[in-house]
Coordinates of C-alpha atoms in Angstrom, one line a residue:
M1138 CA -285.9 -234.5 49.2
K1139 CA -284.8 -232.8 45.9
H1140 CA -281.5 -231.8 47.6
Y1141 CA -281.0 -235.4 48.8
F1142 CA -281.3 -236.8 45.3
K1143 CA -278.8 -234.2 44.0
K1144 CA -276.3 -235.4 46.7
V1145 CA -276.8 -239.0 45.7
E1146 CA -276.3 -238.2 42.0
H1147 CA -273.1 -236.3 42.8
R1148 CA -271.7 -239.2 44.8
L1149 CA -272.5 -241.7 42.0
R1150 CA -270.8 -239.6 39.4
K1151 CA -267.8 -239.2 41.6
G1152 CA -267.7 -243.0 42.2
N1153 CA -267.9 -243.7 38.5
G1154 CA -264.9 -241.5 37.8
E1155 CA -262.9 -243.3 40.5
F1156 CA -263.9 -246.7 39.1
L1157 CA -263.0 -245.7 35.6
A1158 CA -259.6 -244.4 36.8
F1159 CA -259.0 -247.7 38.7
S1160 CA -260.0 -249.7 35.6
V1161 CA -257.5 -247.8 33.4
V1162 CA -254.7 -248.2 35.9
S1163 CA -255.4 -251.9 36.3
V1164 CA -255.3 -252.5 32.6
L1165 CA -252.0 -250.6 32.4
I1166 CA -250.5 -252.6 35.3
C1167 CA -251.6 -255.9 33.7
T1168 CA -250.2 -254.9 30.3
I1169 CA -246.8 -253.9 31.9
A1170 CA -246.7 -257.2 33.8
I1171 CA -247.5 -259.3 30.7
Y1172 CA -244.8 -257.6 28.7
F1173 CA -242.3 -257.9 31.5
I1174 CA -243.0 -261.7 31.7
A1175 CA -242.8 -261.9 27.9
I1176 CA -239.3 -260.3 28.0
I1177 CA -238.2 -262.9 30.6
Q1178 CA -239.8 -265.7 28.5
M1179 CA -238.1 -264.5 25.4
S1180 CA -234.7 -264.4 27.1
S1181 CA -235.2 -267.9 28.3
C1182 CA -236.2 -269.1 24.8
M1183 CA -233.1 -267.4 23.2
D1184 CA -230.9 -269.1 25.8
D1185 CA -232.4 -272.4 24.9
L1186 CA -231.9 -271.6 21.2
S1187 CA -228.2 -270.9 22.0
K1188 CA -227.8 -274.2 23.7
A1189 CA -229.5 -276.0 20.8
V1190 CA -227.2 -274.5 18.2
T1191 CA -224.2 -275.4 20.3
A1192 CA -225.3 -279.0 20.5
A1193 CA -226.3 -279.2 16.9
S1194 CA -223.0 -277.7 15.7
R1195 CA -221.1 -280.2 17.8
V1196 CA -222.8 -283.2 16.2
A1197 CA -222.6 -281.7 12.7
A1198 CA -218.9 -281.2 12.9
I1199 CA -218.2 -284.9 13.3
D1200 CA -220.4 -286.1 10.5
E1201 CA -219.1 -287.5 7.2
N1202 CA -221.1 -285.3 4.8
L1203 CA -223.4 -282.3 4.6
K1204 CA -226.6 -284.4 4.2
D1205 CA -225.9 -286.4 7.4
A1206 CA -224.9 -283.3 9.2
K1207 CA -228.2 -281.5 8.5
K1208 CA -230.3 -284.5 9.5
D1209 CA -228.3 -285.1 12.8
A1210 CA -228.2 -281.4 13.7
L1211 CA -232.0 -281.0 13.2
D1212 CA -232.6 -284.1 15.4
I1213 CA -230.4 -282.7 18.1
A1214 CA -231.9 -279.2 17.9
K1215 CA -235.4 -280.6 18.2
Y1216 CA -234.4 -282.8 21.2
Q1217 CA -232.8 -279.8 23.0
L1218 CA -235.9 -277.6 22.4
K1219 CA -238.7 -280.1 22.9
R1220 CA -239.3 -279.2 26.5
N1221 CA -239.9 -275.5 25.7
S1222 CA -243.6 -275.2 24.6
A1223 CA -243.1 -271.6 23.5
I1224 CA -240.7 -272.7 20.7
K1225 CA -242.2 -274.1 17.5
K1226 CA -241.3 -275.1 14.0
V1227 CA -237.5 -275.7 14.6
S1228 CA -235.3 -275.8 11.5
V1229 CA -231.6 -276.1 10.8
D1230 CA -229.5 -274.8 8.0
I1231 CA -225.8 -275.5 7.4
T1232 CA -223.8 -273.4 4.9
Y1233 CA -220.1 -273.0 3.8
P1234 CA -218.8 -269.5 4.6
V1235 CA -215.4 -270.2 2.9
K1236 CA -214.9 -273.3 0.7
N1237 CA -217.9 -275.0 -0.7
E1238 CA -216.8 -278.5 0.2
W1239 CA -217.1 -281.0 3.1
T1240 CA -213.5 -281.5 4.1
S1241 CA -211.6 -281.7 7.4
G1242 CA -210.6 -278.3 8.6
N1243 CA -213.2 -276.4 6.5
Y1244 CA -215.7 -274.1 8.2
I1245 CA -219.4 -274.5 8.4
L1246 CA -222.0 -272.1 9.7
V1247 CA -224.8 -273.8 11.6
T1248 CA -228.1 -271.9 12.0
V1249 CA -231.0 -273.0 14.2
K1250 CA -234.3 -271.2 13.5
A1251 CA -237.6 -271.4 15.4
K1252 CA -240.8 -269.5 16.0
I1253 CA -241.1 -268.2 19.5
K1254 CA -244.5 -267.4 20.9
T1255 CA -244.6 -265.5 24.3
I1256 CA -247.6 -264.6 26.3
A1257 CA -247.5 -261.0 24.9
P1258 CA -250.3 -260.4 22.3
I1259 CA -247.9 -259.8 19.4
K1260 CA -247.3 -261.6 16.2
T1261 CA -245.0 -264.7 16.5
K1262 CA -241.6 -264.1 15.0
I1263 CA -238.9 -266.4 13.7
H1264 CA -235.7 -266.1 15.7
K1265 CA -232.3 -267.7 15.0
K1266 CA -228.9 -268.4 16.5
Q1267 CA -225.8 -269.2 14.6
I1268 CA -222.4 -270.7 15.3
L1269 CA -219.2 -271.2 13.2
V1270 CA -217.4 -274.5 13.6
T1271 CA -214.7 -276.5 12.0
I1272 CA -215.4 -279.8 10.3
E1273 CA -213.5 -282.5 12.3
G1274 CA -213.6 -285.0 9.4
I1275 CA -214.1 -288.1 11.5
S1276 CA -213.7 -291.0 9.1
G1277 CA -215.2 -294.4 9.9
Q1278 CA -218.3 -296.5 9.8
S1279 CA -221.3 -295.0 11.5
I1280 CA -223.8 -297.5 13.0
V1281 CA -227.1 -295.8 13.9
I1282 CA -229.2 -297.4 16.6
P1283 CA -232.7 -297.9 15.1
S1284 CA -235.4 -295.7 16.7
N1285 CA -237.5 -298.8 17.4
V1286 CA -234.8 -300.2 19.8
A1287 CA -236.0 -299.3 23.3
Q1288 CA -232.9 -298.2 25.3
T1289 CA -232.2 -297.8 28.9
G1290 CA -229.9 -294.8 28.2
I1291 CA -226.4 -294.7 29.7
L1292 CA -226.6 -296.6 33.0
G1293 CA -223.2 -296.2 34.4
G1294 CA -222.7 -298.4 37.4
S1295 CA -225.5 -300.9 36.7
D1296 CA -223.8 -301.9 33.4
A1297 CA -220.2 -302.0 34.3
T1298 CA -217.3 -304.4 35.0
N1299 CA -214.6 -304.1 37.6
Y1300 CA -211.6 -303.7 35.2
T1301 CA -209.2 -303.2 38.2
S1302 CA -209.8 -306.9 39.1
W1303 CA -210.5 -308.4 35.7
A1304 CA -207.8 -306.8 33.5
S1305 CA -205.0 -309.1 34.6
R1306 CA -207.2 -312.2 34.1
L1307 CA -208.5 -311.5 30.6
G1308 CA -207.2 -313.6 27.7
F1309 CA -207.8 -314.1 24.0
D1310 CA -208.7 -311.0 22.1
C1311 CA -209.1 -308.9 25.2
R1312 CA -205.5 -309.5 26.4
P1313 CA -203.6 -306.9 24.2
V1314 CA -205.9 -304.0 25.4
A1315 CA -205.7 -305.2 29.0
Q1316 CA -201.9 -305.4 28.9
L1317 CA -201.7 -301.9 27.5
W1318 CA -203.9 -300.6 30.3
L1319 CA -202.0 -302.5 33.0
K1320 CA -198.8 -300.6 32.1
N1321 CA -200.5 -297.3 33.0
Q1322 CA -203.6 -297.7 35.1
T1323 CA -205.5 -294.5 34.6
Y1324 CA -209.2 -293.6 35.3
S1325 CA -211.5 -290.8 34.4
Y1326 CA -214.9 -290.6 36.1
N1327 CA -214.0 -294.0 37.6
I1328 CA -213.8 -295.5 34.1
A1329 CA -210.5 -297.1 33.0
T1330 CA -208.8 -295.1 30.2
I1331 CA -206.1 -295.7 27.6
G1332 CA -204.7 -292.6 26.0
G1333 CA -207.7 -290.6 27.0
L1334 CA -210.1 -293.2 25.6
Y1335 CA -212.7 -294.8 27.9
C1336 CA -212.5 -298.6 28.1
V1337 CA -215.9 -300.1 27.2
A1338 CA -217.5 -303.3 25.9
V1339 CA -220.1 -303.1 23.1
K1340 CA -221.6 -305.7 20.8
P1341 CA -219.6 -306.9 17.7
T1342 CA -222.2 -304.9 15.7
F1343 CA -220.0 -301.9 16.4
G1344 CA -216.6 -303.4 15.8
K1345 CA -214.0 -305.7 17.4
T1346 CA -211.7 -305.5 20.5
G1347 CA -209.0 -302.8 20.1
D1348 CA -211.1 -300.6 17.9
R1349 CA -211.6 -296.9 18.7
I1350 CA -215.2 -295.8 18.8
R1351 CA -217.1 -292.6 19.3
V1352 CA -220.4 -292.9 21.2
C1353 CA -222.8 -290.2 20.1
L1354 CA -225.7 -289.5 22.5
E1355 CA -229.2 -288.2 21.6
D1356 CA -228.6 -284.7 23.1
G1357 CA -225.4 -284.0 21.0
Q1358 CA -222.8 -285.1 23.6
Y1359 CA -220.3 -287.7 22.6
F1360 CA -217.3 -289.5 24.2
D1361 CA -214.4 -291.5 22.6
C1362 CA -213.7 -295.0 23.7
I1363 CA -211.6 -298.1 23.1
M1364 CA -213.3 -301.5 22.8
A1365 CA -211.7 -303.4 25.7
D1366 CA -214.0 -306.3 25.0
V1367 CA -217.1 -307.3 23.1
K1368 CA -220.4 -308.2 24.8
G1369 CA -221.0 -311.9 24.5
A1370 CA -223.9 -314.3 24.3
D1371 CA -225.4 -312.9 27.5
A1372 CA -226.2 -309.7 25.6
T1373 CA -229.0 -311.2 23.6
N1374 CA -229.8 -308.1 21.6
P1375 CA -227.6 -307.1 18.6
Y1376 CA -227.1 -303.7 20.3
G1377 CA -226.4 -304.7 23.9
H1378 CA -227.5 -306.2 27.2
V1379 CA -231.3 -306.4 27.8
K1380 CA -232.3 -305.0 31.1
E1381 CA -236.0 -305.0 32.1
G1382 CA -237.0 -305.1 28.5
K1383 CA -234.7 -302.3 27.3
V1384 CA -231.2 -302.3 25.8
S1385 CA -228.1 -301.0 27.4
V1386 CA -225.7 -300.3 24.6
V1387 CA -222.5 -299.3 26.5
E1388 CA -220.9 -301.3 29.3
F1389 CA -218.1 -299.4 31.1
Y1390 CA -214.9 -301.1 32.4
A1391 CA -214.5 -299.4 35.7
K1392 CA -212.5 -298.9 38.9
G1393 CA -213.1 -301.4 41.7
D1394 CA -211.5 -303.4 44.5
P1395 CA -208.8 -305.6 43.0
S1396 CA -209.6 -308.4 45.4
N1397 CA -213.4 -308.3 44.8
S1398 CA -214.4 -308.6 41.2
A1399 CA -218.0 -307.7 42.0
S1400 CA -217.1 -304.3 43.5
L1401 CA -217.4 -301.0 41.6
A1402 CA -216.5 -297.4 42.3
S1403 CA -219.3 -295.0 42.3
P1404 CA -220.4 -293.0 40.4
I1405 CA -219.5 -294.5 37.1
G1406 CA -219.4 -292.1 34.1
K1407 CA -220.3 -288.5 33.8
S1408 CA -223.6 -287.4 35.3
S1409 CA -224.7 -285.6 32.1
W1410 CA -224.5 -288.9 30.1
L1411 CA -226.7 -290.8 32.5
G1412 CA -230.1 -291.7 31.0
K1413 CA -229.2 -290.5 27.6
K1414 CA -229.8 -292.9 24.7
V1415 CA -227.1 -293.7 22.2
K1416 CA -227.9 -292.2 18.8
K1417 CA -225.0 -293.8 16.9
I1418 CA -221.5 -295.2 17.3
I1419 CA -218.7 -294.3 14.9
N1420 CA -216.0 -297.0 14.5
M1421 CA -212.7 -295.1 13.8
G1422 CA -210.5 -298.1 13.3
R1423 CA -207.8 -299.9 15.2
Y1424 CA -206.1 -298.2 18.1
P1425 CA -202.6 -297.4 16.7
R1426 CA -200.6 -298.9 19.6
L1427 CA -202.1 -302.3 19.2

């Protein structure tokens, strides 16, 4: 009996040693896995930070002054990073590396900073990305869409007019722009263009027919247009047509069947624009050929 108990004690001690070794190896494997996932997570966050600084610098370069540039760049950076829960406390700084003045052609250094918290049990650090850009010096009146205006975002085909059919029939203020397009009927993304500018209709809030405008979207994208027409009384909101309780700011003048004014080419517009809200529109003055 004594011999039996010694054998049992020996097996238990041997088992405890194996269990201890297994526990140590398990902890080591879990730690390696956590840090491996954290590295992937950090790489993804830094990639998002790079995209955010690119978008922020793009919108900052077209602003009229440093104060507006900082505000707009921060708004865009936060928009770009809001879907990444590991990124917190986003901030933007803009400095002059050469001349200390906001003038066209001068350089600005745009910096986006944020705290990044991965699953690894380490202290959260502030990371940053920087990009050097040239101030474009766009001059004109900026009309910001108030945040309390519920927007549809860019709709494309569901807020578009068949310019192929209607251009030759338009009169009054629309006629000069239409005649200019009829001389050289070009399209981009199925939208009629004049000198590389997209033909659109917006409310008189943003200007008058023949004006050049820059449409700035909430994610930092923008596209340049010519006002081929102004939205009339059917657009009951000061900023555009009301569709299902929301406002569509931009109406495209698009490609369609010349014999069927209701037809439209599809898709209308660039896919990356679709659904994006308009942050502001910059009126850059009269198109020079009009």
